[in-house]
Coordinates of C-alpha atoms and ligand atoms in Angstrom, one line a residue:
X1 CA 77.9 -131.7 -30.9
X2 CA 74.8 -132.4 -33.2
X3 CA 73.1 -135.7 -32.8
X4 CA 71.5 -137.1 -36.1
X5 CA 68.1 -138.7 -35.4
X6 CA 67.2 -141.4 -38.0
X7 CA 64.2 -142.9 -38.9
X8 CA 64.5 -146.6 -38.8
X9 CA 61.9 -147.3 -41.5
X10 CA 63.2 -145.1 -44.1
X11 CA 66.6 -144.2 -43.1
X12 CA 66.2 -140.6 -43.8
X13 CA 67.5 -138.2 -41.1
X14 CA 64.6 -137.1 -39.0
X15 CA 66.5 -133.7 -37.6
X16 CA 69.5 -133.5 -35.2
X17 CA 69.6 -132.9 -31.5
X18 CA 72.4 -130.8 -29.1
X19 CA 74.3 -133.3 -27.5
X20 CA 74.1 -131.8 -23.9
X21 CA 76.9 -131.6 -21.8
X22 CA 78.0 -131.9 -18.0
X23 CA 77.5 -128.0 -17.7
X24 CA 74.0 -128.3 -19.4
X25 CA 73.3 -131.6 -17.3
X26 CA 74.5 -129.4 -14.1
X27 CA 71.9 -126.7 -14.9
X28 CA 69.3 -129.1 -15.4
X29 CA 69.7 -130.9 -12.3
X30 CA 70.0 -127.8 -10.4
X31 CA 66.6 -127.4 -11.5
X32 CA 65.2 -129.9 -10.4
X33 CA 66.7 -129.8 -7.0
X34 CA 64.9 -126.7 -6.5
X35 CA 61.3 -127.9 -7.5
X36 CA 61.9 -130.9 -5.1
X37 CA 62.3 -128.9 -2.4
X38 CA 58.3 -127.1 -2.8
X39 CA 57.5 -130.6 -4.5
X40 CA 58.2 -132.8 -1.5
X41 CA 56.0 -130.8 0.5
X42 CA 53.0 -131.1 -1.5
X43 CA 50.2 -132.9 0.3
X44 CA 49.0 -136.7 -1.4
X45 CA 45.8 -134.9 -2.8
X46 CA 47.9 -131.9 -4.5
X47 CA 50.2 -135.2 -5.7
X48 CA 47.6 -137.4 -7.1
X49 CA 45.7 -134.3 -8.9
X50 CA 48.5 -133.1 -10.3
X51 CA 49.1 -136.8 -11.8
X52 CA 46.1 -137.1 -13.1
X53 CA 46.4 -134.0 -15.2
X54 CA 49.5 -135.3 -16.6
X55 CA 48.0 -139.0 -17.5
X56 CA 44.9 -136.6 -19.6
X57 CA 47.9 -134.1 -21.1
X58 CA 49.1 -137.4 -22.6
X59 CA 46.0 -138.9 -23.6
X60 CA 45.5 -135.8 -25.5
X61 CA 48.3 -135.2 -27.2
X62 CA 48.2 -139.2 -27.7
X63 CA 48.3 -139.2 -31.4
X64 CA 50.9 -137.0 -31.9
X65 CA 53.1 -138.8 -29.4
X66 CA 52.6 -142.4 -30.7
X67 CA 53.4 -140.7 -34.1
X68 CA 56.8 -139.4 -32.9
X69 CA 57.2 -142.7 -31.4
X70 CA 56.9 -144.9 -34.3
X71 CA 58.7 -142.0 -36.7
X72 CA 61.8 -142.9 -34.8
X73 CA 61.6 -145.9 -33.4
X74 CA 59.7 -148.6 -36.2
X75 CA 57.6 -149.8 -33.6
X76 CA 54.1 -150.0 -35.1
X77 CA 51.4 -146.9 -35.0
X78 CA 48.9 -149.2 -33.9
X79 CA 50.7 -150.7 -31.4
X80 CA 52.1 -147.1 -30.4
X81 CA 48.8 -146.0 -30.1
X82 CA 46.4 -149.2 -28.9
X83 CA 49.4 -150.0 -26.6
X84 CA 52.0 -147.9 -25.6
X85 CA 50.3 -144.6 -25.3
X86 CA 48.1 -146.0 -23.1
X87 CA 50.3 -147.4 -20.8
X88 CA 52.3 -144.3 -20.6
X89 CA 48.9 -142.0 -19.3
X90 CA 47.7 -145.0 -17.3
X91 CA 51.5 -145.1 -15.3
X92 CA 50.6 -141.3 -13.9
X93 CA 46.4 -142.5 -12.6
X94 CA 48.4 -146.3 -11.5
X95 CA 50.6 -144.1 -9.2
X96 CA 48.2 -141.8 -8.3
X97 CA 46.1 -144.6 -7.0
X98 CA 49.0 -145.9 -5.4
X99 CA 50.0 -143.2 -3.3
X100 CA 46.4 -142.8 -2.4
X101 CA 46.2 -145.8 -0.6
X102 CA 49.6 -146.4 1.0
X103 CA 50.9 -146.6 4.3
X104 CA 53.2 -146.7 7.0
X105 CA 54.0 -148.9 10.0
X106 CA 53.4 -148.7 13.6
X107 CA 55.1 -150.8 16.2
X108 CA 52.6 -150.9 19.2
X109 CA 54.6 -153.3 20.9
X110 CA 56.7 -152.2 23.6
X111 CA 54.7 -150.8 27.1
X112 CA 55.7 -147.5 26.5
X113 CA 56.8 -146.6 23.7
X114 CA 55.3 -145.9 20.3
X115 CA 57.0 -146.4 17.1
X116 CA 56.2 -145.3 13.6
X117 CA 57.9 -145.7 10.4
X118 CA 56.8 -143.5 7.6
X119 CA 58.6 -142.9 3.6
X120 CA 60.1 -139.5 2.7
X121 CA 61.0 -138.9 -0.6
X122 CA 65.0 -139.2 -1.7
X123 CA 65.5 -136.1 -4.1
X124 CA 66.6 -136.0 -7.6
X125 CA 66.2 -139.5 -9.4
X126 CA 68.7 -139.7 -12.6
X127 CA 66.3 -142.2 -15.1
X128 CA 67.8 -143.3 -17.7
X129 CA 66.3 -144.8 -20.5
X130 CA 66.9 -147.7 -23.9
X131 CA 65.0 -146.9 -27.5
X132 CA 63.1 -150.5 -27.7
X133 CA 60.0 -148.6 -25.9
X134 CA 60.9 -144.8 -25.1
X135 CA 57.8 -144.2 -23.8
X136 CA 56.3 -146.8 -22.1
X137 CA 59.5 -147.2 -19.8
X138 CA 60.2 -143.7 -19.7
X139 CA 57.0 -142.9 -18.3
X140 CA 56.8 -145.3 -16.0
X141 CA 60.3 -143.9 -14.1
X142 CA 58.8 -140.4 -14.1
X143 CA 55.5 -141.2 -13.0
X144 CA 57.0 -143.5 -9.9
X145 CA 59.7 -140.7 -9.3
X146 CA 57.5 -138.0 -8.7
X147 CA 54.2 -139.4 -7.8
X148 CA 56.6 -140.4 -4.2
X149 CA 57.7 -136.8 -4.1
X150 CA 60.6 -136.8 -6.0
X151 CA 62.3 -134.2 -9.0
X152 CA 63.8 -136.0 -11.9
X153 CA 66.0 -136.3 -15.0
X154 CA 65.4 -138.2 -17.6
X155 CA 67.8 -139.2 -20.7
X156 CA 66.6 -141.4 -23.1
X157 CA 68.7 -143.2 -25.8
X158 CA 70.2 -141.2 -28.7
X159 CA 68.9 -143.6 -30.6
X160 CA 65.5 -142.5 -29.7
X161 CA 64.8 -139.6 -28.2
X162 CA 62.0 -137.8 -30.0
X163 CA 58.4 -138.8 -28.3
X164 CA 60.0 -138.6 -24.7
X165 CA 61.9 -134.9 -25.6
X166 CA 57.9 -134.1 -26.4
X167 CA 56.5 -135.8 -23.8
X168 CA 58.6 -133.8 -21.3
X169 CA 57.5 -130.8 -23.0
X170 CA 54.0 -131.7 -22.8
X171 CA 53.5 -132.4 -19.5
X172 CA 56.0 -129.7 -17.8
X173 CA 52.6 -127.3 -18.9
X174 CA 51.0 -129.1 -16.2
X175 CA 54.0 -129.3 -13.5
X176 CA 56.1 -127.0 -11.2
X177 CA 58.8 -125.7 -13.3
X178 CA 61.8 -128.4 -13.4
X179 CA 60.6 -130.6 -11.6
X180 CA 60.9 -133.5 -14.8
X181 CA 64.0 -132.2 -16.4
X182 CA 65.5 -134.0 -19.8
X183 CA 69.3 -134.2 -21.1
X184 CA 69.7 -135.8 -24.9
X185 CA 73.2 -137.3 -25.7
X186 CA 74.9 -140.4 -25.7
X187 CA 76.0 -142.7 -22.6
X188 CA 79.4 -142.1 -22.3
X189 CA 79.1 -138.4 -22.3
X190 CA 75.5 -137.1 -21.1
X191 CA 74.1 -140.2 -19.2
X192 CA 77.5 -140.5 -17.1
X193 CA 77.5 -137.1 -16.5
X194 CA 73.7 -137.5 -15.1
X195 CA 75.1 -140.8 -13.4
X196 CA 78.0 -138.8 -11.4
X197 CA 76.2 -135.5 -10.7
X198 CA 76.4 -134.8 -6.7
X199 CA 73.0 -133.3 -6.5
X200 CA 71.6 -136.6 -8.4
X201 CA 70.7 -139.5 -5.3
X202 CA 69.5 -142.4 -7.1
X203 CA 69.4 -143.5 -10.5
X204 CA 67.3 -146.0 -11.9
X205 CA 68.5 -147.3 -15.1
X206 CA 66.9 -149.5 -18.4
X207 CA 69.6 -150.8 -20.8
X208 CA 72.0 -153.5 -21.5
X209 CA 73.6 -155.6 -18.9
X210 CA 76.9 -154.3 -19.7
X211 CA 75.9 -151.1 -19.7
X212 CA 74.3 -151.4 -16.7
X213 CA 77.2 -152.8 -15.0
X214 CA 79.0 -149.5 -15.5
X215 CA 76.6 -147.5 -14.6
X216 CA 76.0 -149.3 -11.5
X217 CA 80.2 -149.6 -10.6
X218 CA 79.8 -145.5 -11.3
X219 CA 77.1 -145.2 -8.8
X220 CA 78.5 -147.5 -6.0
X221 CA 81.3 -145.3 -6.3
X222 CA 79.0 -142.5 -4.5
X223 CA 76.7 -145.0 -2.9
X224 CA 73.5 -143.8 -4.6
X225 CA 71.0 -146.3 -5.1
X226 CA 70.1 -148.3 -8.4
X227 CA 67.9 -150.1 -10.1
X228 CA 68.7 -152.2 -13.2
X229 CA 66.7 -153.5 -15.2
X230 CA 68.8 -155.6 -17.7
X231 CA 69.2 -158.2 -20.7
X232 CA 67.3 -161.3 -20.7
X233 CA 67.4 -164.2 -22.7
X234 CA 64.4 -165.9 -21.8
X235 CA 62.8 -169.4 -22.0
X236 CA 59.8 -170.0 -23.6
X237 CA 59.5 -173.6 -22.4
X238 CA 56.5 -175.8 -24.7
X239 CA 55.6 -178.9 -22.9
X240 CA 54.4 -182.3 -24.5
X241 CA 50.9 -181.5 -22.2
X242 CA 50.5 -177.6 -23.7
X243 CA 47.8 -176.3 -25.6
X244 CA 49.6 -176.0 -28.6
X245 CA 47.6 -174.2 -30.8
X246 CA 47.8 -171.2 -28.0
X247 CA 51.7 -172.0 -27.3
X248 CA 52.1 -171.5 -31.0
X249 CA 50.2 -168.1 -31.2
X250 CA 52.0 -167.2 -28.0
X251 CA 55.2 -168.3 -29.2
X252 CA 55.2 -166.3 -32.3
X253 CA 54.2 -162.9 -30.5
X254 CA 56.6 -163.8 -27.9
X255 CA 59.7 -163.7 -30.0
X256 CA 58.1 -161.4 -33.1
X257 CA 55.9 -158.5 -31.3
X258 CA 57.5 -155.0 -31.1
X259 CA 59.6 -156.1 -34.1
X260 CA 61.5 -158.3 -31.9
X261 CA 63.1 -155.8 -29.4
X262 CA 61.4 -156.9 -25.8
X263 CA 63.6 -157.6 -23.0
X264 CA 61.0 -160.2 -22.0
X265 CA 61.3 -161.6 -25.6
X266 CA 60.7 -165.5 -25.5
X267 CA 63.9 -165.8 -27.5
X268 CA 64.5 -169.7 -26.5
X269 CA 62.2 -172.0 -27.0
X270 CA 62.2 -175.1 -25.4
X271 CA 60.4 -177.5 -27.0
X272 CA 59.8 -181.1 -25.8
X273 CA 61.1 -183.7 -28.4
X274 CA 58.3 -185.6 -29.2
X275 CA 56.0 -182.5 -30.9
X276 CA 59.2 -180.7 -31.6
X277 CA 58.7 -181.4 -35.2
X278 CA 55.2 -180.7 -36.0
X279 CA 55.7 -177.2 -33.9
X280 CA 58.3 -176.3 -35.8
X281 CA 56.8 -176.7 -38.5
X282 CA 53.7 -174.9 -37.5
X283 CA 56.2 -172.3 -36.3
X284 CA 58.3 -171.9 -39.5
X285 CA 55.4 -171.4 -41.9
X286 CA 53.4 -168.9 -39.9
X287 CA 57.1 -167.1 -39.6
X288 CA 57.5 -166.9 -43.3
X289 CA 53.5 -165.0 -43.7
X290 CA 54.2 -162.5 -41.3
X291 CA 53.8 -159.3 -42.9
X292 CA 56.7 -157.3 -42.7
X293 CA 56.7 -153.1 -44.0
X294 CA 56.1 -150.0 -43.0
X295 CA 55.3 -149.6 -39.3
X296 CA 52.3 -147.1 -40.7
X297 CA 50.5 -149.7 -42.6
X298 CA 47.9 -151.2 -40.3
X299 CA 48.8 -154.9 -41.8
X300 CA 52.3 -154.3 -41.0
X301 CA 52.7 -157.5 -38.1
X302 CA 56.5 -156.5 -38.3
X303 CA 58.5 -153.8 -38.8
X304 CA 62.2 -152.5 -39.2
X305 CA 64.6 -152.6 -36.4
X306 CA 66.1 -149.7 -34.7
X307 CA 69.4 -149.2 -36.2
X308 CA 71.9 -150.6 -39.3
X309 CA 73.7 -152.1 -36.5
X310 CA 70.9 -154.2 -35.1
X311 CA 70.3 -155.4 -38.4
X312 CA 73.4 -156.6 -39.2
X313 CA 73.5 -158.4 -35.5
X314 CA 71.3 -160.0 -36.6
X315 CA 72.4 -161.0 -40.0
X316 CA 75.5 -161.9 -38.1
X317 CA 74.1 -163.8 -35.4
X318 CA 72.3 -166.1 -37.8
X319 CA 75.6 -166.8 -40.5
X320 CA 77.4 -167.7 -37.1
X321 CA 74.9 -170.1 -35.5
X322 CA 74.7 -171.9 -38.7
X323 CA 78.6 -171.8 -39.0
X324 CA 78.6 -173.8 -35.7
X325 CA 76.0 -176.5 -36.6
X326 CA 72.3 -175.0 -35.8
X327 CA 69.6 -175.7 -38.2
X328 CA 68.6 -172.4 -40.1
X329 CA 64.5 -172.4 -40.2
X330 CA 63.4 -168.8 -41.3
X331 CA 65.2 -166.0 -42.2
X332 CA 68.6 -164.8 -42.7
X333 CA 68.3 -162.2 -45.0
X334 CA 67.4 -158.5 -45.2
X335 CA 63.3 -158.2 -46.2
X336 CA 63.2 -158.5 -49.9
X337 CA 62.4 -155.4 -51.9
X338 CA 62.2 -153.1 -48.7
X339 CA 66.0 -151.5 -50.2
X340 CA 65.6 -148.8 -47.4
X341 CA 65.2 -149.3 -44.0
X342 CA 66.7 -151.6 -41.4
X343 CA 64.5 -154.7 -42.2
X344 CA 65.0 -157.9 -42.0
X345 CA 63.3 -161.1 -42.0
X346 CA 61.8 -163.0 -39.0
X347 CA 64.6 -165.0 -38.5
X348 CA 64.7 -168.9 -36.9
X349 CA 67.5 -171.1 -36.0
X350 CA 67.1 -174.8 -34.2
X351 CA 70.2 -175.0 -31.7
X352 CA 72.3 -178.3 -30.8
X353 CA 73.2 -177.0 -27.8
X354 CA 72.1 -174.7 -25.1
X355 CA 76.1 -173.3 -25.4
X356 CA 75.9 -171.7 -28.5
X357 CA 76.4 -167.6 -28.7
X358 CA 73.1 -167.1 -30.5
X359 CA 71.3 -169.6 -27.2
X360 CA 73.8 -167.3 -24.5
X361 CA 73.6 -163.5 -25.8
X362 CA 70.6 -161.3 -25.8
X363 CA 69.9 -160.4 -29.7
X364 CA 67.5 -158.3 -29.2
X365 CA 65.4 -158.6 -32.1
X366 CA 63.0 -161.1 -34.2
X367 CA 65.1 -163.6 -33.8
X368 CA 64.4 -167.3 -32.2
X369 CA 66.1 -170.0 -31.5
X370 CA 64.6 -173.7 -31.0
X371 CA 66.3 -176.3 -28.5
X372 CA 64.9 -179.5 -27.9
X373 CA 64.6 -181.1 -24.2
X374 CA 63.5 -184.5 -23.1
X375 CA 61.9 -184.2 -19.8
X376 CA 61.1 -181.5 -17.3
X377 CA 64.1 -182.2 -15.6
X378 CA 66.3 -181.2 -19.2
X379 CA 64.1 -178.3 -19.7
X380 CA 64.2 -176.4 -16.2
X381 CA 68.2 -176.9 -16.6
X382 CA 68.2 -175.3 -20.2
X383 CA 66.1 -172.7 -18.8
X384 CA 68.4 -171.8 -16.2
X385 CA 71.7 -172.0 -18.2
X386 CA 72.4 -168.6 -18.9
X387 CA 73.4 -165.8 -17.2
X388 CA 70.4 -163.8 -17.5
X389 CA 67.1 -164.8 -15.3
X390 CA 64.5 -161.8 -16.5
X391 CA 61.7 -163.7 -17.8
X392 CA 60.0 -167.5 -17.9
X393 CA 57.1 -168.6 -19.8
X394 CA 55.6 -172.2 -19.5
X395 CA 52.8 -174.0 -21.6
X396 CA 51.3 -176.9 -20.2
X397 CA 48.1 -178.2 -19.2
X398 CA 49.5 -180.6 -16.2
X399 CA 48.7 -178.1 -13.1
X400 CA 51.1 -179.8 -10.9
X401 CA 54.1 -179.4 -13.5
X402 CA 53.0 -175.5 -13.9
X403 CA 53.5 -175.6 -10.5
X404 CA 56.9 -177.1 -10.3
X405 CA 58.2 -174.8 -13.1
X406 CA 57.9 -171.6 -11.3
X407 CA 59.5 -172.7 -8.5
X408 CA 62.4 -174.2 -10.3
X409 CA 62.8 -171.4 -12.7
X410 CA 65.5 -168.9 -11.9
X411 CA 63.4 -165.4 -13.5
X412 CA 61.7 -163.0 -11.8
X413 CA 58.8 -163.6 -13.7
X414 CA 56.9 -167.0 -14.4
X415 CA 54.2 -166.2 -17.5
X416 CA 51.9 -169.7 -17.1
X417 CA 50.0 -170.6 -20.6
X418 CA 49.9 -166.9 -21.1
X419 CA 52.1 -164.4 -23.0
X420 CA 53.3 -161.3 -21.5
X421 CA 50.8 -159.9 -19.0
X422 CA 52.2 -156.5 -17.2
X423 CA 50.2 -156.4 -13.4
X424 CA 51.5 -152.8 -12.6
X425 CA 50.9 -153.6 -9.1
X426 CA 53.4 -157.0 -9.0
X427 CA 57.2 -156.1 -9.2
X428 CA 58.7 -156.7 -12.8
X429 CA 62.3 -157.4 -12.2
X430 CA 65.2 -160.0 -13.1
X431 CA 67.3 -162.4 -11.1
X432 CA 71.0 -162.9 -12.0
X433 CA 72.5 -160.4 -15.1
X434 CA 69.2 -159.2 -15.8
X435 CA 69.0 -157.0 -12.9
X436 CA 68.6 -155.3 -9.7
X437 CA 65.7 -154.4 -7.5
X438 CA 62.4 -153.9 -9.8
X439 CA 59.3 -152.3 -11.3
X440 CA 55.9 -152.1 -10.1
X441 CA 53.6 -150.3 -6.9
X442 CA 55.3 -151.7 -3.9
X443 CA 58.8 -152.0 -5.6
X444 CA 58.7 -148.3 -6.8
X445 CA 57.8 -147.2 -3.5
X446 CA 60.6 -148.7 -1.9
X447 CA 62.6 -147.3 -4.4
X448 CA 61.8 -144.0 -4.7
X449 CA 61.6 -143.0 -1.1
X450 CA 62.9 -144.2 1.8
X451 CA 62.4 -145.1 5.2
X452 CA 62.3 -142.9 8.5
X453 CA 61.3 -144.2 11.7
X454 CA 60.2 -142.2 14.3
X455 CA 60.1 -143.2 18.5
X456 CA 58.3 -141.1 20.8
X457 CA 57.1 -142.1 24.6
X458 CA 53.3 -143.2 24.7
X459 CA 53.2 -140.9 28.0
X460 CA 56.1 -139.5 30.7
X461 CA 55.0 -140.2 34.1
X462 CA 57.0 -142.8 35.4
X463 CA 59.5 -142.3 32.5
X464 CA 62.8 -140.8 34.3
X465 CA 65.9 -139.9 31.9
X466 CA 69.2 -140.7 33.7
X467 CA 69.9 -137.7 35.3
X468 CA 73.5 -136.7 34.1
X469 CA 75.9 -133.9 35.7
X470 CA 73.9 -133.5 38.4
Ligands
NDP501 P1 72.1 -149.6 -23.7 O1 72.6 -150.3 -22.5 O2 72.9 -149.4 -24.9 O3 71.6 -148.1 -23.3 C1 70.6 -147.8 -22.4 C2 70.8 -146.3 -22.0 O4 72.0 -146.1 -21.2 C3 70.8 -145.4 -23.1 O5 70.1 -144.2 -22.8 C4 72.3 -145.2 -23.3 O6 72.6 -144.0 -23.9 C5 72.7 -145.1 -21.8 N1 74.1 -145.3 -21.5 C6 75.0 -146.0 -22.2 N2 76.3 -145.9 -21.6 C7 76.1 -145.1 -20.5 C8 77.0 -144.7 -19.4 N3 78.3 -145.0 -19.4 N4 76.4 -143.9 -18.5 C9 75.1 -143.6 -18.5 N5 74.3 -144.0 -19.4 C10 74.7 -144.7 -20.4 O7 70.7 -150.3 -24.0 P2 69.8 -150.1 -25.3 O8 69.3 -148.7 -25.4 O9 70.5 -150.7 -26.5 O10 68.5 -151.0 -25.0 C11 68.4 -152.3 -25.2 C12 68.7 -153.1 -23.9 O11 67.8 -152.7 -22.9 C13 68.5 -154.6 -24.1 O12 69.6 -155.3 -23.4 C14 67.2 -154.9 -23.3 O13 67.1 -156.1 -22.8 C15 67.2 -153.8 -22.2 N6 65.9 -153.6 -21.7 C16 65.6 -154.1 -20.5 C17 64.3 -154.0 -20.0 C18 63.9 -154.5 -18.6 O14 62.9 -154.1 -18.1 N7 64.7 -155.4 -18.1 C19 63.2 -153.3 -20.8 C20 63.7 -152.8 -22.1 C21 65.0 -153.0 -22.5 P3 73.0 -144.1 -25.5 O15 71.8 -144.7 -26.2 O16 73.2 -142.7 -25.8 O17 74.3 -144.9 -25.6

């Protein structure tokens, strides 16, 4: 079956991709096994050199890949570029530093023994991938899979495919052959097929939380291991004691960057009653001048989102919430005289309550939604009601409440006066529906290989083995 691929800011039909099937997902796999085999041999030095021409493939081809990117995926060029592209080269050098200094254990303990516990890699890691940023994530799962000795498959969303089928392309000039294999095609058909392939050992996944709850039921059925990294639905919480003009800025790019579509989105904002008003305020009018259009134009600050679908979730999302009593701020509408193209405004609600769908499920776009606490108390517990736990930020210039916050807040990640900072080194990972196990150095490694430990005497004399049959 043919696959049209659409781009989001014009609408037109980009080309079409070969759906692949379990056959071609077999023969792919296959593939891979066999590099692994040569590939897990390879010494750290062959490894990291071998990285390292990957991360300067990308950073030449750059250009063209951020261009491919944005063509199918609205995200803006500059951000493609400026951003994105550079993460996905630096992931390869992060993990070639990484493996460069890493170690194992040795238990020195007992009188005469000597034990050792070194990593092996697993095999072939299934990745599979969501279209808010193809590359960034993408890359990050191949360069953690291999750099610890592994082969891979990677699908990434229908939706958007293009930049990652190139990126493959690119670097496989600088691999063994197979060793990064790609499948195209939708969830139910070529991802579940990657998902229950025998040859395929672990599977680290990006996606929805539902989603991810099949795919992780599919994988328990064969025991491999996963990682998911899910939903979120994240509090942005704006104390009485922040630096609001920063909060403000913050709060805008939380919420609006990447046209919306962040899984660490600061979609809830908390906001403490008694500068509620004159932040909203602030909040609404800077909304309503953010330059939405073409993700091309280098004064684009927005631009369209992925698909017709997640424009009208959004359209839908915002009729509803007002149907059940929030306040609409900003928003609401497609983006006036942009006819083609999934665009739509930045959009703004002010919730009653905490229980309302658009305060519970993820949007995933520009979409936030106000609720006003009273005390730190009120806040940390609209924080924590819902069932996602990805992301926190807090704004506040009282130390000791800063401090309090990230120890009551159920995320796997506290952002302090700051907006989203990625350290590659720390995990990046959600409690509750927003995931299992995480991203990062250490949390990679522990993913991508696994544990052997080896015992061996420190010297025989005076070491008898029971004697049997004799
Ligand atoms: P989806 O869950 O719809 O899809 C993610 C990937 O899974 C796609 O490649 C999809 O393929 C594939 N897939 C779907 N069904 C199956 C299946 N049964 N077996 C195997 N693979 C399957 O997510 P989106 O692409 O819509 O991405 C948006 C979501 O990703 C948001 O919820 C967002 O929060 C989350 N996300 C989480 C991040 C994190 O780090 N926690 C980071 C970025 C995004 P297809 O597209 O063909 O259906």
């Amino acid at each position: 079956m043919m696959l049209d691929v659409i781009n989001p800011a014009t609408e037109a039909v980009i080309c079409q991709i070969a759906e692949d099937d379990a056959k071609r997902v077999d023969t792919v796999v296959r593939l891979a096994r066999a590099a692994f085999e040569d590939w897990r041999a390879t010494s750290v030095p062959e490894r990291q050199a071998t990285l390292r021409k990957v991360a300067n493939v990308i950073r030449a081809h750059a250009d063209e890949l951020a261009e491919l990117e944005t063509q199918n995926t609205g995200i803006l060029l500059k951000d493609a570029k400026d951003r994105y592209l550079v993460r996905t080269a630096a992931n390869f050098d992060f993990f070639a530093d990484y493996i460069g200094q890493s170690s194992g254990q040795v238990f020195e303990q007992h009188p005469t023994y000597v034990t050792t516990v070194r990593r092996e890699a697993i095999g072939v890691a299934g990745l599979i991938a969501p279209w808010n940023l193809p590359l960034a994530l993408g890359s990050m799962k191949i360069a953690a899979a291999i750099a610890f000795g592994n082969a891979c498959v990677i699908k990434p969303s229908e939706i958007a495919p293009l930049a990652v089928i190139r990126l493959v392309e690119i670097i496989s000039e600088v691999l063994p052959k197979g060793l990064v294999g790609i499948v195209n095609g939708r969830g139910h058909i070529t991802g579940s097929a990657l998902v229950d392939h025998d040859l395929v050992d672990l599977i680290s996944f990006t996606g929805g939380t539902e989603t991810g709850q099949r795919i992780a039921a599919a994988a328990g059925a064969k025991l491999k291991p996963v990682t998911m990294e899910l939903g979120g639905k994240s509090a942005n919480i704006i104390f009485d004691s922040a630096d609001l003009d920063r909060a403000l800025d913050a709060a805008l790019v939380s919420i609006y960057a990447n046209n919306g579509q962040q899984c660490l989105a600061g979609s809830r904002i908390l906001i403490h009653d008694t500068i509620a008003d004159r932040f909203i305020a602030a909040f609404v009018e800077r909304a309503r001048k953010i330059r939405i259009g073409s993700p091309l134009d280098p004064l684009t600050q927005l631009g369209p989102v992925a698909t017709a679908a997640q424009r009208d979730r959004m359209l839908t999302f915002f009729e509803e919430a007002v149907a059940q009593g929030a306040l609409p701020l900003v928003g609401g509408q497609r983006a006036a005289g942009l006819d083609r193209g999934y665009f739509v405004e930045p959009l703004a609600v002010e919730a009653p309550s905490n229980d309302l769908g658009v305060c519970q499920e993820e949007i995933f776009g520009p979409f936030a939604v106000f609720i006003r606490f009273k005390d730190a108390e009120e806040a940390f517990r609209l924080a924590n009601g819902t069932r996602f736990g990805l992301a926190s930020y807090v704004w506040t210039q009282n130390l000791a409440l800063a401090m309090e916050a990230q120890e009551r807040l159920e995320a796997g990640v506290v952002w302090i006066n700051t907006p989203v900072v990625r350290e590659m080194r720390a995990p990046f990972g959600g409690y509750k529906q927003s995931g299992i196990g995480a991203q990062g150095g250490a949390a990679c490694e522990a993913f991508y290989s696994r544990e052997k430990t080896i015992t061996l005497p420190r010297r025989i004399e005076g070491l008898p083995i029971e004697r049997l049959g004799i």
